[in-house]
Amino acid sequence: MLLQTVSPVQVLGTVVLFAIFLSITAHLAARNVLGAVDPRRALYVGPLPAVVGVVGGAFSLPAFLTVPVALALDAAMFHWSYERDRRVTLAMTAIHVVITVLLGVVLGGIVLLLATRPT
């Protein structure tokens, strides 16, 4: 088995890009539920679930452990950032999950198609 080394810059870059992606989808979810909202508030939502995802992947932790932790942090950050009641927070979190999965599948498919195109 060949071990690959990963630099701290690569890990940091992955966390930052994932946090930006999650913040964008968090803003879309918040707009869907609340209407016009300040996009800067979504910047608080993305980083913690991104860290959980990257750390979970780095240590090969099972999804049944990392997903609930990431969802709980996502909901907590929505609640803290947008200062809404529990019901609205759960709606934003659920819509955030749906938007993130759909957009991730579409963007992943586009990347896969572009990677396999003939040269």
PDB file of C-alpha atoms in Angstrom:
ATOM      1  CA  MET A   1       0.000   0.000   0.000  1.00  0.00           C
ATOM      2  CA  LEU A   2       1.353   3.371  -1.041  1.00  0.00           C
ATOM      3  CA  LEU A   3       0.855   6.185   1.456  1.00  0.00           C
ATOM      4  CA  GLN A   4       0.325   9.662   0.125  1.00  0.00           C
ATOM      5  CA  THR A   5       1.299  12.705   2.067  1.00  0.00           C
ATOM      6  CA  VAL A   6      -1.036  15.669   2.254  1.00  0.00           C
ATOM      7  CA  SER A   7       0.215  19.113   3.092  1.00  0.00           C
ATOM      8  CA  PRO A   8      -1.539  21.372   5.607  1.00  0.00           C
ATOM      9  CA  VAL A   9      -2.161  23.861   2.789  1.00  0.00           C
ATOM     10  CA  GLN A  10      -4.132  21.220   0.867  1.00  0.00           C
ATOM     11  CA  VAL A  11      -6.235  20.426   3.936  1.00  0.00           C
ATOM     12  CA  LEU A  12      -6.844  24.117   4.636  1.00  0.00           C
ATOM     13  CA  GLY A  13      -7.789  24.701   0.998  1.00  0.00           C
ATOM     14  CA  THR A  14     -10.266  21.831   1.122  1.00  0.00           C
ATOM     15  CA  VAL A  15     -11.861  23.152   4.309  1.00  0.00           C
ATOM     16  CA  VAL A  16     -12.094  26.697   2.927  1.00  0.00           C
ATOM     17  CA  LEU A  17     -13.619  25.623  -0.396  1.00  0.00           C
ATOM     18  CA  PHE A  18     -16.094  23.301   1.334  1.00  0.00           C
ATOM     19  CA  ALA A  19     -17.003  26.060   3.825  1.00  0.00           C
ATOM     20  CA  ILE A  20     -17.621  28.502   0.961  1.00  0.00           C
ATOM     21  CA  PHE A  21     -19.807  25.931  -0.827  1.00  0.00           C
ATOM     22  CA  LEU A  22     -21.783  25.263   2.362  1.00  0.00           C
ATOM     23  CA  SER A  23     -22.144  28.988   3.041  1.00  0.00           C
ATOM     24  CA  ILE A  24     -23.530  29.586  -0.454  1.00  0.00           C
ATOM     25  CA  THR A  25     -26.050  26.769  -0.088  1.00  0.00           C
ATOM     26  CA  ALA A  26     -26.910  28.027   3.427  1.00  0.00           C
ATOM     27  CA  HIS A  27     -27.713  31.429   1.971  1.00  0.00           C
ATOM     28  CA  LEU A  28     -29.940  29.810  -0.662  1.00  0.00           C
ATOM     29  CA  ALA A  29     -31.747  27.861   2.070  1.00  0.00           C
ATOM     30  CA  ALA A  30     -32.200  30.958   4.225  1.00  0.00           C
ATOM     31  CA  ARG A  31     -33.558  32.937   1.273  1.00  0.00           C
ATOM     32  CA  ASN A  32     -35.951  30.114   0.530  1.00  0.00           C
ATOM     33  CA  VAL A  33     -37.359  30.158   4.071  1.00  0.00           C
ATOM     34  CA  LEU A  34     -36.990  33.793   5.153  1.00  0.00           C
ATOM     35  CA  GLY A  35     -37.005  35.794   1.933  1.00  0.00           C
ATOM     36  CA  ALA A  36     -34.481  38.607   1.604  1.00  0.00           C
ATOM     37  CA  VAL A  37     -31.631  38.062   4.076  1.00  0.00           C
ATOM     38  CA  ASP A  38     -28.126  39.407   4.560  1.00  0.00           C
ATOM     39  CA  PRO A  39     -25.732  37.042   2.731  1.00  0.00           C
ATOM     40  CA  ARG A  40     -22.992  37.682   5.318  1.00  0.00           C
ATOM     41  CA  ARG A  41     -24.980  35.726   7.912  1.00  0.00           C
ATOM     42  CA  ALA A  42     -24.563  32.553   5.830  1.00  0.00           C
ATOM     43  CA  LEU A  43     -20.784  32.835   6.199  1.00  0.00           C
ATOM     44  CA  TYR A  44     -21.169  31.737   9.832  1.00  0.00           C
ATOM     45  CA  VAL A  45     -23.039  28.561   8.892  1.00  0.00           C
ATOM     46  CA  GLY A  46     -20.584  26.847   6.545  1.00  0.00           C
ATOM     47  CA  PRO A  47     -17.240  26.500   8.378  1.00  0.00           C
ATOM     48  CA  LEU A  48     -18.118  24.169  11.275  1.00  0.00           C
ATOM     49  CA  PRO A  49     -19.891  21.491   9.187  1.00  0.00           C
ATOM     50  CA  ALA A  50     -17.035  21.757   6.678  1.00  0.00           C
ATOM     51  CA  VAL A  51     -14.463  21.067   9.385  1.00  0.00           C
ATOM     52  CA  VAL A  52     -16.493  18.071  10.605  1.00  0.00           C
ATOM     53  CA  GLY A  53     -16.701  16.718   7.047  1.00  0.00           C
ATOM     54  CA  VAL A  54     -13.000  17.090   6.320  1.00  0.00           C
ATOM     55  CA  VAL A  55     -11.877  15.738   9.699  1.00  0.00           C
ATOM     56  CA  GLY A  56     -14.314  12.825   9.403  1.00  0.00           C
ATOM     57  CA  GLY A  57     -12.969  12.032   5.953  1.00  0.00           C
ATOM     58  CA  ALA A  58      -9.349  12.381   7.030  1.00  0.00           C
ATOM     59  CA  PHE A  59      -9.795   9.955   9.914  1.00  0.00           C
ATOM     60  CA  SER A  60     -12.131   7.646   7.955  1.00  0.00           C
ATOM     61  CA  LEU A  61     -14.889   8.090  10.528  1.00  0.00           C
ATOM     62  CA  PRO A  62     -18.189   6.455   9.597  1.00  0.00           C
ATOM     63  CA  ALA A  63     -20.947   8.660   8.222  1.00  0.00           C
ATOM     64  CA  PHE A  64     -23.367   7.613  10.956  1.00  0.00           C
ATOM     65  CA  LEU A  65     -21.114   9.524  13.359  1.00  0.00           C
ATOM     66  CA  THR A  66     -20.134  12.556  11.310  1.00  0.00           C
ATOM     67  CA  VAL A  67     -23.419  13.357   9.562  1.00  0.00           C
ATOM     68  CA  PRO A  68     -25.487  13.893  12.749  1.00  0.00           C
ATOM     69  CA  VAL A  69     -22.709  16.025  14.251  1.00  0.00           C
ATOM     70  CA  ALA A  70     -22.493  18.129  11.077  1.00  0.00           C
ATOM     71  CA  LEU A  71     -26.294  18.511  10.946  1.00  0.00           C
ATOM     72  CA  ALA A  72     -26.449  19.521  14.610  1.00  0.00           C
ATOM     73  CA  LEU A  73     -23.723  22.123  14.069  1.00  0.00           C
ATOM     74  CA  ASP A  74     -25.487  23.315  10.927  1.00  0.00           C
ATOM     75  CA  ALA A  75     -28.743  23.805  12.827  1.00  0.00           C
ATOM     76  CA  ALA A  76     -26.947  25.472  15.743  1.00  0.00           C
ATOM     77  CA  MET A  77     -25.218  27.920  13.423  1.00  0.00           C
ATOM     78  CA  PHE A  78     -28.479  28.704  11.588  1.00  0.00           C
ATOM     79  CA  HIS A  79     -30.139  29.345  14.957  1.00  0.00           C
ATOM     80  CA  TRP A  80     -27.266  31.536  16.159  1.00  0.00           C
ATOM     81  CA  SER A  81     -26.783  33.426  12.891  1.00  0.00           C
ATOM     82  CA  TYR A  82     -30.404  34.127  11.970  1.00  0.00           C
ATOM     83  CA  GLU A  83     -31.871  34.234  15.509  1.00  0.00           C
ATOM     84  CA  ARG A  84     -35.055  32.327  14.624  1.00  0.00           C
ATOM     85  CA  ASP A  85     -37.108  29.819  16.586  1.00  0.00           C
ATOM     86  CA  ARG A  86     -36.454  26.089  16.488  1.00  0.00           C
ATOM     87  CA  ARG A  87     -39.068  25.347  13.847  1.00  0.00           C
ATOM     88  CA  VAL A  88     -37.683  27.840  11.332  1.00  0.00           C
ATOM     89  CA  THR A  89     -34.154  26.667  12.107  1.00  0.00           C
ATOM     90  CA  LEU A  90     -35.110  23.055  11.355  1.00  0.00           C
ATOM     91  CA  ALA A  91     -36.765  24.119   8.094  1.00  0.00           C
ATOM     92  CA  MET A  92     -33.647  26.010   7.019  1.00  0.00           C
ATOM     93  CA  THR A  93     -31.439  23.057   7.955  1.00  0.00           C
ATOM     94  CA  ALA A  94     -33.595  20.582   6.018  1.00  0.00           C
ATOM     95  CA  ILE A  95     -33.662  22.801   2.934  1.00  0.00           C
ATOM     96  CA  HIS A  96     -29.912  23.344   3.292  1.00  0.00           C
ATOM     97  CA  VAL A  97     -29.349  19.585   3.182  1.00  0.00           C
ATOM     98  CA  VAL A  98     -31.498  19.217   0.066  1.00  0.00           C
ATOM     99  CA  ILE A  99     -29.868  22.132  -1.773  1.00  0.00           C
ATOM    100  CA  THR A 100     -26.367  20.966  -0.814  1.00  0.00           C
ATOM    101  CA  VAL A 101     -26.971  17.398  -2.005  1.00  0.00           C
ATOM    102  CA  LEU A 102     -28.616  18.476  -5.266  1.00  0.00           C
ATOM    103  CA  LEU A 103     -26.017  21.095  -6.106  1.00  0.00           C
ATOM    104  CA  GLY A 104     -23.194  18.753  -5.086  1.00  0.00           C
ATOM    105  CA  VAL A 105     -24.486  15.981  -7.347  1.00  0.00           C
ATOM    106  CA  VAL A 106     -24.922  18.355 -10.291  1.00  0.00           C
ATOM    107  CA  LEU A 107     -21.495  19.968  -9.881  1.00  0.00           C
ATOM    108  CA  GLY A 108     -19.865  16.581  -9.266  1.00  0.00           C
ATOM    109  CA  GLY A 109     -21.482  15.246 -12.438  1.00  0.00           C
ATOM    110  CA  ILE A 110     -20.225  18.198 -14.438  1.00  0.00           C
ATOM    111  CA  VAL A 111     -16.698  17.701 -13.105  1.00  0.00           C
ATOM    112  CA  LEU A 112     -16.871  13.980 -13.905  1.00  0.00           C
ATOM    113  CA  LEU A 113     -18.086  14.666 -17.433  1.00  0.00           C
ATOM    114  CA  LEU A 114     -15.349  17.211 -18.028  1.00  0.00           C
ATOM    115  CA  ALA A 115     -12.699  14.862 -16.599  1.00  0.00           C
ATOM    116  CA  THR A 116     -13.699  12.052 -18.943  1.00  0.00           C
ATOM    117  CA  ARG A 117     -14.019  14.076 -22.147  1.00  0.00           C
ATOM    118  CA  PRO A 118     -11.834  13.096 -25.067  1.00  0.00           C
ATOM    119  CA  THR A 119      -8.829  15.287 -25.685  1.00  0.00           C
TER     120      THR A 119
END
